[in-house]
């Protein structure tokens, strides 16, 4: 168990919330109310989910910094529905193998939806959304081809 997980779980249990995995989802720790088998939230920080706010769920984000270098190609921002069924390496493989960068996020979400149907047949499909941010452009486009003609022109 890593230190971050242990710290999150400790906060929740100190507030009388519970943290445990379901038998059919080993390794997926969820937050539960003290005496009820709900809601089973697979994160310890979230907006909303007010029923858990008194039991250790917080909305304060965990923030880290990383210096982006010339070796970094892209960043993927995705909802938990994607990360529940797609590993970091799988996401890198999907995005980097997509020829048209504009289709990268769409392909990642499509793969996540298929993975949900394959891996989690009896569980409702979670939200799958993604954004791919590329740091380098092999063929930069002129600015006027991106801005509509009506913008800023008189």
mmCIF file with all atom_site columns, C-alpha atoms in Angstrom:
data_model
loop_
_atom_site.group_PDB
_atom_site.id
_atom_site.type_symbol
_atom_site.label_atom_id
_atom_site.label_alt_id
_atom_site.label_comp_id
_atom_site.label_asym_id
_atom_site.label_entity_id
_atom_site.label_seq_id
_atom_site.pdbx_PDB_ins_code
_atom_site.Cartn_x
_atom_site.Cartn_y
_atom_site.Cartn_z
_atom_site.occupancy
_atom_site.B_iso_or_equiv
_atom_site.pdbx_formal_charge
_atom_site.auth_seq_id
_atom_site.auth_comp_id
_atom_site.auth_asym_id
_atom_site.auth_atom_id
_atom_site.pdbx_PDB_model_num
ATOM 1   C CA . UNK A 1 1   ? 0.000   0.000  0.000   1.00 0.00 ? 1   UNK A CA 1
ATOM 2   C CA . UNK A 1 2   ? 1.566   3.303  -0.988  1.00 0.00 ? 2   UNK A CA 1
ATOM 3   C CA . UNK A 1 3   ? 1.790   6.276  1.377   1.00 0.00 ? 3   UNK A CA 1
ATOM 4   C CA . UNK A 1 4   ? -0.709  8.441  -0.510  1.00 0.00 ? 4   UNK A CA 1
ATOM 5   C CA . UNK A 1 5   ? -3.361  5.717  -0.480  1.00 0.00 ? 5   UNK A CA 1
ATOM 6   C CA . UNK A 1 6   ? -2.752  5.023  3.214   1.00 0.00 ? 6   UNK A CA 1
ATOM 7   C CA . UNK A 1 7   ? -3.124  8.723  4.028   1.00 0.00 ? 7   UNK A CA 1
ATOM 8   C CA . UNK A 1 8   ? -6.396  8.996  2.068   1.00 0.00 ? 8   UNK A CA 1
ATOM 9   C CA . UNK A 1 9   ? -7.809  5.813  3.656   1.00 0.00 ? 9   UNK A CA 1
ATOM 10  C CA . UNK A 1 10  ? -6.818  7.010  7.131   1.00 0.00 ? 10  UNK A CA 1
ATOM 11  C CA . UNK A 1 11  ? -8.641  10.328 6.642   1.00 0.00 ? 11  UNK A CA 1
ATOM 12  C CA . UNK A 1 12  ? -11.799 8.496  5.586   1.00 0.00 ? 12  UNK A CA 1
ATOM 13  C CA . UNK A 1 13  ? -11.744 5.931  8.393   1.00 0.00 ? 13  UNK A CA 1
ATOM 14  C CA . UNK A 1 14  ? -11.044 8.656  10.984  1.00 0.00 ? 14  UNK A CA 1
ATOM 15  C CA . UNK A 1 15  ? -14.291 10.275 9.797   1.00 0.00 ? 15  UNK A CA 1
ATOM 16  C CA . UNK A 1 16  ? -16.167 6.953  10.209  1.00 0.00 ? 16  UNK A CA 1
ATOM 17  C CA . UNK A 1 17  ? -16.260 6.250  6.486   1.00 0.00 ? 17  UNK A CA 1
ATOM 18  C CA . UNK A 1 18  ? -15.163 2.853  5.200   1.00 0.00 ? 18  UNK A CA 1
ATOM 19  C CA . UNK A 1 19  ? -12.712 1.861  2.484   1.00 0.00 ? 19  UNK A CA 1
ATOM 20  C CA . UNK A 1 20  ? -12.753 -1.597 0.925   1.00 0.00 ? 20  UNK A CA 1
ATOM 21  C CA . UNK A 1 21  ? -12.821 -3.469 -2.386  1.00 0.00 ? 21  UNK A CA 1
ATOM 22  C CA . UNK A 1 22  ? -15.701 -5.521 -3.696  1.00 0.00 ? 22  UNK A CA 1
ATOM 23  C CA . UNK A 1 23  ? -14.999 -9.185 -4.355  1.00 0.00 ? 23  UNK A CA 1
ATOM 24  C CA . UNK A 1 24  ? -15.433 -8.796 -8.115  1.00 0.00 ? 24  UNK A CA 1
ATOM 25  C CA . UNK A 1 25  ? -13.167 -5.699 -8.255  1.00 0.00 ? 25  UNK A CA 1
ATOM 26  C CA . UNK A 1 26  ? -9.950  -6.579 -6.438  1.00 0.00 ? 26  UNK A CA 1
ATOM 27  C CA . UNK A 1 27  ? -7.672  -3.564 -6.161  1.00 0.00 ? 27  UNK A CA 1
ATOM 28  C CA . UNK A 1 28  ? -10.468 -1.015 -6.685  1.00 0.00 ? 28  UNK A CA 1
ATOM 29  C CA . UNK A 1 29  ? -10.809 0.607  -3.267  1.00 0.00 ? 29  UNK A CA 1
ATOM 30  C CA . UNK A 1 30  ? -14.102 2.390  -2.748  1.00 0.00 ? 30  UNK A CA 1
ATOM 31  C CA . UNK A 1 31  ? -15.473 4.811  -0.137  1.00 0.00 ? 31  UNK A CA 1
ATOM 32  C CA . UNK A 1 32  ? -18.618 3.668  1.694   1.00 0.00 ? 32  UNK A CA 1
ATOM 33  C CA . UNK A 1 33  ? -20.967 5.144  4.273   1.00 0.00 ? 33  UNK A CA 1
ATOM 34  C CA . UNK A 1 34  ? -20.543 3.744  7.813   1.00 0.00 ? 34  UNK A CA 1
ATOM 35  C CA . UNK A 1 35  ? -23.581 1.450  7.956   1.00 0.00 ? 35  UNK A CA 1
ATOM 36  C CA . UNK A 1 36  ? -24.841 1.196  4.380   1.00 0.00 ? 36  UNK A CA 1
ATOM 37  C CA . UNK A 1 37  ? -23.446 -0.523 1.310   1.00 0.00 ? 37  UNK A CA 1
ATOM 38  C CA . UNK A 1 38  ? -23.442 2.683  -0.733  1.00 0.00 ? 38  UNK A CA 1
ATOM 39  C CA . UNK A 1 39  ? -22.330 4.726  -2.597  1.00 0.00 ? 39  UNK A CA 1
ATOM 40  C CA . UNK A 1 40  ? -19.071 2.832  -3.290  1.00 0.00 ? 40  UNK A CA 1
ATOM 41  C CA . UNK A 1 41  ? -17.212 5.800  -4.731  1.00 0.00 ? 41  UNK A CA 1
ATOM 42  C CA . UNK A 1 42  ? -13.893 4.768  -6.299  1.00 0.00 ? 42  UNK A CA 1
ATOM 43  C CA . UNK A 1 43  ? -12.099 7.968  -5.277  1.00 0.00 ? 43  UNK A CA 1
ATOM 44  C CA . UNK A 1 44  ? -11.403 9.858  -2.090  1.00 0.00 ? 44  UNK A CA 1
ATOM 45  C CA . UNK A 1 45  ? -11.518 13.365 -3.601  1.00 0.00 ? 45  UNK A CA 1
ATOM 46  C CA . UNK A 1 46  ? -14.453 14.566 -5.641  1.00 0.00 ? 46  UNK A CA 1
ATOM 47  C CA . UNK A 1 47  ? -16.856 17.409 -6.324  1.00 0.00 ? 47  UNK A CA 1
ATOM 48  C CA . UNK A 1 48  ? -20.409 16.573 -5.334  1.00 0.00 ? 48  UNK A CA 1
ATOM 49  C CA . UNK A 1 49  ? -21.178 13.230 -3.687  1.00 0.00 ? 49  UNK A CA 1
ATOM 50  C CA . UNK A 1 50  ? -22.384 15.221 -0.695  1.00 0.00 ? 50  UNK A CA 1
ATOM 51  C CA . UNK A 1 51  ? -23.524 12.133 1.202   1.00 0.00 ? 51  UNK A CA 1
ATOM 52  C CA . UNK A 1 52  ? -19.841 11.315 1.849   1.00 0.00 ? 52  UNK A CA 1
ATOM 53  C CA . UNK A 1 53  ? -18.558 14.781 2.768   1.00 0.00 ? 53  UNK A CA 1
ATOM 54  C CA . UNK A 1 54  ? -18.932 14.116 6.513   1.00 0.00 ? 54  UNK A CA 1
ATOM 55  C CA . UNK A 1 55  ? -17.101 10.783 6.126   1.00 0.00 ? 55  UNK A CA 1
ATOM 56  C CA . UNK A 1 56  ? -13.754 11.942 4.776   1.00 0.00 ? 56  UNK A CA 1
ATOM 57  C CA . UNK A 1 57  ? -14.482 12.692 1.123   1.00 0.00 ? 57  UNK A CA 1
ATOM 58  C CA . UNK A 1 58  ? -12.934 16.062 0.258   1.00 0.00 ? 58  UNK A CA 1
ATOM 59  C CA . UNK A 1 59  ? -12.933 18.258 -2.827  1.00 0.00 ? 59  UNK A CA 1
ATOM 60  C CA . UNK A 1 60  ? -9.436  19.700 -2.308  1.00 0.00 ? 60  UNK A CA 1
ATOM 61  C CA . UNK A 1 61  ? -7.346  18.491 -5.252  1.00 0.00 ? 61  UNK A CA 1
ATOM 62  C CA . UNK A 1 62  ? -4.000  16.802 -4.839  1.00 0.00 ? 62  UNK A CA 1
ATOM 63  C CA . UNK A 1 63  ? -1.609  18.971 -6.839  1.00 0.00 ? 63  UNK A CA 1
ATOM 64  C CA . UNK A 1 64  ? 1.805   17.979 -8.102  1.00 0.00 ? 64  UNK A CA 1
ATOM 65  C CA . UNK A 1 65  ? 4.193   19.747 -10.416 1.00 0.00 ? 65  UNK A CA 1
ATOM 66  C CA . UNK A 1 66  ? 6.327   18.330 -13.174 1.00 0.00 ? 66  UNK A CA 1
ATOM 67  C CA . UNK A 1 67  ? 8.707   20.164 -15.448 1.00 0.00 ? 67  UNK A CA 1
ATOM 68  C CA . UNK A 1 68  ? 7.738   19.447 -19.058 1.00 0.00 ? 68  UNK A CA 1
ATOM 69  C CA . UNK A 1 69  ? 10.803  18.758 -21.195 1.00 0.00 ? 69  UNK A CA 1
ATOM 70  C CA . UNK A 1 70  ? 11.399  18.363 -24.901 1.00 0.00 ? 70  UNK A CA 1
ATOM 71  C CA . UNK A 1 71  ? 11.037  14.604 -24.454 1.00 0.00 ? 71  UNK A CA 1
ATOM 72  C CA . UNK A 1 72  ? 7.404   14.936 -23.318 1.00 0.00 ? 72  UNK A CA 1
ATOM 73  C CA . UNK A 1 73  ? 5.039   14.485 -26.232 1.00 0.00 ? 73  UNK A CA 1
ATOM 74  C CA . UNK A 1 74  ? 1.538   14.843 -24.792 1.00 0.00 ? 74  UNK A CA 1
ATOM 75  C CA . UNK A 1 75  ? -0.620  14.812 -21.688 1.00 0.00 ? 75  UNK A CA 1
ATOM 76  C CA . UNK A 1 76  ? -3.909  12.980 -21.232 1.00 0.00 ? 76  UNK A CA 1
ATOM 77  C CA . UNK A 1 77  ? -6.643  14.350 -18.964 1.00 0.00 ? 77  UNK A CA 1
ATOM 78  C CA . UNK A 1 78  ? -9.396  11.801 -18.473 1.00 0.00 ? 78  UNK A CA 1
ATOM 79  C CA . UNK A 1 79  ? -12.227 10.915 -16.138 1.00 0.00 ? 79  UNK A CA 1
ATOM 80  C CA . UNK A 1 80  ? -12.125 7.959  -13.775 1.00 0.00 ? 80  UNK A CA 1
ATOM 81  C CA . UNK A 1 81  ? -14.264 5.931  -16.173 1.00 0.00 ? 81  UNK A CA 1
ATOM 82  C CA . UNK A 1 82  ? -11.309 5.845  -18.567 1.00 0.00 ? 82  UNK A CA 1
ATOM 83  C CA . UNK A 1 83  ? -8.718  5.087  -15.879 1.00 0.00 ? 83  UNK A CA 1
ATOM 84  C CA . UNK A 1 84  ? -10.864 2.336  -14.360 1.00 0.00 ? 84  UNK A CA 1
ATOM 85  C CA . UNK A 1 85  ? -10.349 0.199  -17.471 1.00 0.00 ? 85  UNK A CA 1
ATOM 86  C CA . UNK A 1 86  ? -7.317  1.647  -19.320 1.00 0.00 ? 86  UNK A CA 1
ATOM 87  C CA . UNK A 1 87  ? -3.830  1.638  -17.790 1.00 0.00 ? 87  UNK A CA 1
ATOM 88  C CA . UNK A 1 88  ? -1.436  4.574  -18.200 1.00 0.00 ? 88  UNK A CA 1
ATOM 89  C CA . UNK A 1 89  ? 0.643   2.549  -20.660 1.00 0.00 ? 89  UNK A CA 1
ATOM 90  C CA . UNK A 1 90  ? -2.427  1.533  -22.673 1.00 0.00 ? 90  UNK A CA 1
ATOM 91  C CA . UNK A 1 91  ? -3.460  5.198  -22.898 1.00 0.00 ? 91  UNK A CA 1
ATOM 92  C CA . UNK A 1 92  ? 0.037   6.167  -24.093 1.00 0.00 ? 92  UNK A CA 1
ATOM 93  C CA . UNK A 1 93  ? -0.062  3.393  -26.704 1.00 0.00 ? 93  UNK A CA 1
ATOM 94  C CA . UNK A 1 94  ? -3.514  4.430  -27.947 1.00 0.00 ? 94  UNK A CA 1
ATOM 95  C CA . UNK A 1 95  ? -2.747  8.146  -28.183 1.00 0.00 ? 95  UNK A CA 1
ATOM 96  C CA . UNK A 1 96  ? 0.728   7.750  -29.686 1.00 0.00 ? 96  UNK A CA 1
ATOM 97  C CA . UNK A 1 97  ? -0.495  5.270  -32.317 1.00 0.00 ? 97  UNK A CA 1
ATOM 98  C CA . UNK A 1 98  ? -3.309  7.524  -33.546 1.00 0.00 ? 98  UNK A CA 1
ATOM 99  C CA . UNK A 1 99  ? -2.186  9.110  -36.809 1.00 0.00 ? 99  UNK A CA 1
ATOM 100 C CA . UNK A 1 100 ? -4.506  12.119 -36.633 1.00 0.00 ? 100 UNK A CA 1
ATOM 101 C CA . UNK A 1 101 ? -3.939  13.895 -33.312 1.00 0.00 ? 101 UNK A CA 1
ATOM 102 C CA . UNK A 1 102 ? -7.415  15.419 -33.521 1.00 0.00 ? 102 UNK A CA 1
ATOM 103 C CA . UNK A 1 103 ? -8.821  11.889 -33.161 1.00 0.00 ? 103 UNK A CA 1
ATOM 104 C CA . UNK A 1 104 ? -6.647  10.812 -30.194 1.00 0.00 ? 104 UNK A CA 1
ATOM 105 C CA . UNK A 1 105 ? -9.096  11.617 -27.397 1.00 0.00 ? 105 UNK A CA 1
ATOM 106 C CA . UNK A 1 106 ? -12.008 10.138 -29.329 1.00 0.00 ? 106 UNK A CA 1
ATOM 107 C CA . UNK A 1 107 ? -10.066 6.902  -29.940 1.00 0.00 ? 107 UNK A CA 1
ATOM 108 C CA . UNK A 1 108 ? -9.053  6.685  -26.262 1.00 0.00 ? 108 UNK A CA 1
ATOM 109 C CA . UNK A 1 109 ? -12.670 7.080  -25.128 1.00 0.00 ? 109 UNK A CA 1
ATOM 110 C CA . UNK A 1 110 ? -13.860 4.539  -27.696 1.00 0.00 ? 110 UNK A CA 1
ATOM 111 C CA . UNK A 1 111 ? -11.279 2.033  -26.406 1.00 0.00 ? 111 UNK A CA 1
ATOM 112 C CA . UNK A 1 112 ? -12.347 2.734  -22.803 1.00 0.00 ? 112 UNK A CA 1
ATOM 113 C CA . UNK A 1 113 ? -16.021 2.122  -23.642 1.00 0.00 ? 113 UNK A CA 1
ATOM 114 C CA . UNK A 1 114 ? -15.123 -1.179 -25.333 1.00 0.00 ? 114 UNK A CA 1
ATOM 115 C CA . UNK A 1 115 ? -13.003 -2.151 -22.322 1.00 0.00 ? 115 UNK A CA 1
ATOM 116 C CA . UNK A 1 116 ? -15.934 -1.419 -19.978 1.00 0.00 ? 116 UNK A CA 1
ATOM 117 C CA . UNK A 1 117 ? -18.163 -3.706 -22.015 1.00 0.00 ? 117 UNK A CA 1
ATOM 118 C CA . UNK A 1 118 ? -15.503 -6.438 -22.019 1.00 0.00 ? 118 UNK A CA 1
ATOM 119 C CA . UNK A 1 119 ? -14.142 -6.152 -18.451 1.00 0.00 ? 119 UNK A CA 1
ATOM 120 C CA . UNK A 1 120 ? -17.132 -4.904 -16.467 1.00 0.00 ? 120 UNK A CA 1
ATOM 121 C CA . UNK A 1 121 ? -20.190 -6.443 -18.112 1.00 0.00 ? 121 UNK A CA 1
ATOM 122 C CA . UNK A 1 122 ? -22.358 -6.348 -14.987 1.00 0.00 ? 122 UNK A CA 1
ATOM 123 C CA . UNK A 1 123 ? -21.451 -2.783 -13.985 1.00 0.00 ? 123 UNK A CA 1
ATOM 124 C CA . UNK A 1 124 ? -23.017 0.341  -15.483 1.00 0.00 ? 124 UNK A CA 1
ATOM 125 C CA . UNK A 1 125 ? -20.717 2.211  -17.849 1.00 0.00 ? 125 UNK A CA 1
ATOM 126 C CA . UNK A 1 126 ? -18.991 5.062  -16.016 1.00 0.00 ? 126 UNK A CA 1
ATOM 127 C CA . UNK A 1 127 ? -18.387 8.456  -17.601 1.00 0.00 ? 127 UNK A CA 1
ATOM 128 C CA . UNK A 1 128 ? -15.580 8.191  -20.160 1.00 0.00 ? 128 UNK A CA 1
ATOM 129 C CA . UNK A 1 129 ? -14.212 11.564 -21.251 1.00 0.00 ? 129 UNK A CA 1
ATOM 130 C CA . UNK A 1 130 ? -10.718 12.591 -22.303 1.00 0.00 ? 130 UNK A CA 1
ATOM 131 C CA . UNK A 1 131 ? -8.639  15.477 -23.588 1.00 0.00 ? 131 UNK A CA 1
ATOM 132 C CA . UNK A 1 132 ? -5.231  15.007 -25.200 1.00 0.00 ? 132 UNK A CA 1
ATOM 133 C CA . UNK A 1 133 ? -2.819  17.947 -25.087 1.00 0.00 ? 133 UNK A CA 1
ATOM 134 C CA . UNK A 1 134 ? 0.118   17.738 -27.486 1.00 0.00 ? 134 UNK A CA 1
ATOM 135 C CA . UNK A 1 135 ? 3.250   19.734 -26.681 1.00 0.00 ? 135 UNK A CA 1
ATOM 136 C CA . UNK A 1 136 ? 4.908   19.745 -30.101 1.00 0.00 ? 136 UNK A CA 1
ATOM 137 C CA . UNK A 1 137 ? 3.424   20.312 -33.523 1.00 0.00 ? 137 UNK A CA 1
ATOM 138 C CA . UNK A 1 138 ? 5.250   18.695 -36.444 1.00 0.00 ? 138 UNK A CA 1
ATOM 139 C CA . UNK A 1 139 ? 3.602   21.066 -38.944 1.00 0.00 ? 139 UNK A CA 1
ATOM 140 C CA . UNK A 1 140 ? 2.480   24.300 -37.268 1.00 0.00 ? 140 UNK A CA 1
ATOM 141 C CA . UNK A 1 141 ? -0.436  25.874 -39.073 1.00 0.00 ? 141 UNK A CA 1
ATOM 142 C CA . UNK A 1 142 ? -0.508  29.608 -39.797 1.00 0.00 ? 142 UNK A CA 1
ATOM 143 C CA . UNK A 1 143 ? -2.567  31.507 -37.239 1.00 0.00 ? 143 UNK A CA 1
ATOM 144 C CA . UNK A 1 144 ? -5.051  32.862 -39.786 1.00 0.00 ? 144 UNK A CA 1
ATOM 145 C CA . UNK A 1 145 ? -6.085  29.358 -40.813 1.00 0.00 ? 145 UNK A CA 1
ATOM 146 C CA . UNK A 1 146 ? -7.265  28.711 -37.252 1.00 0.00 ? 146 UNK A CA 1
ATOM 147 C CA . UNK A 1 147 ? -9.040  32.001 -36.546 1.00 0.00 ? 147 UNK A CA 1
ATOM 148 C CA . UNK A 1 148 ? -12.344 32.518 -38.426 1.00 0.00 ? 148 UNK A CA 1
ATOM 149 C CA . UNK A 1 149 ? -12.285 35.416 -40.890 1.00 0.00 ? 149 UNK A CA 1
ATOM 150 C CA . UNK A 1 150 ? -15.013 37.263 -38.983 1.00 0.00 ? 150 UNK A CA 1
ATOM 151 C CA . UNK A 1 151 ? -12.951 37.463 -35.783 1.00 0.00 ? 151 UNK A CA 1
ATOM 152 C CA . UNK A 1 152 ? -11.083 40.727 -35.302 1.00 0.00 ? 152 UNK A CA 1
ATOM 153 C CA . UNK A 1 153 ? -11.641 41.885 -38.889 1.00 0.00 ? 153 UNK A CA 1
ATOM 154 C CA . UNK A 1 154 ? -13.500 45.108 -39.636 1.00 0.00 ? 154 UNK A CA 1
#
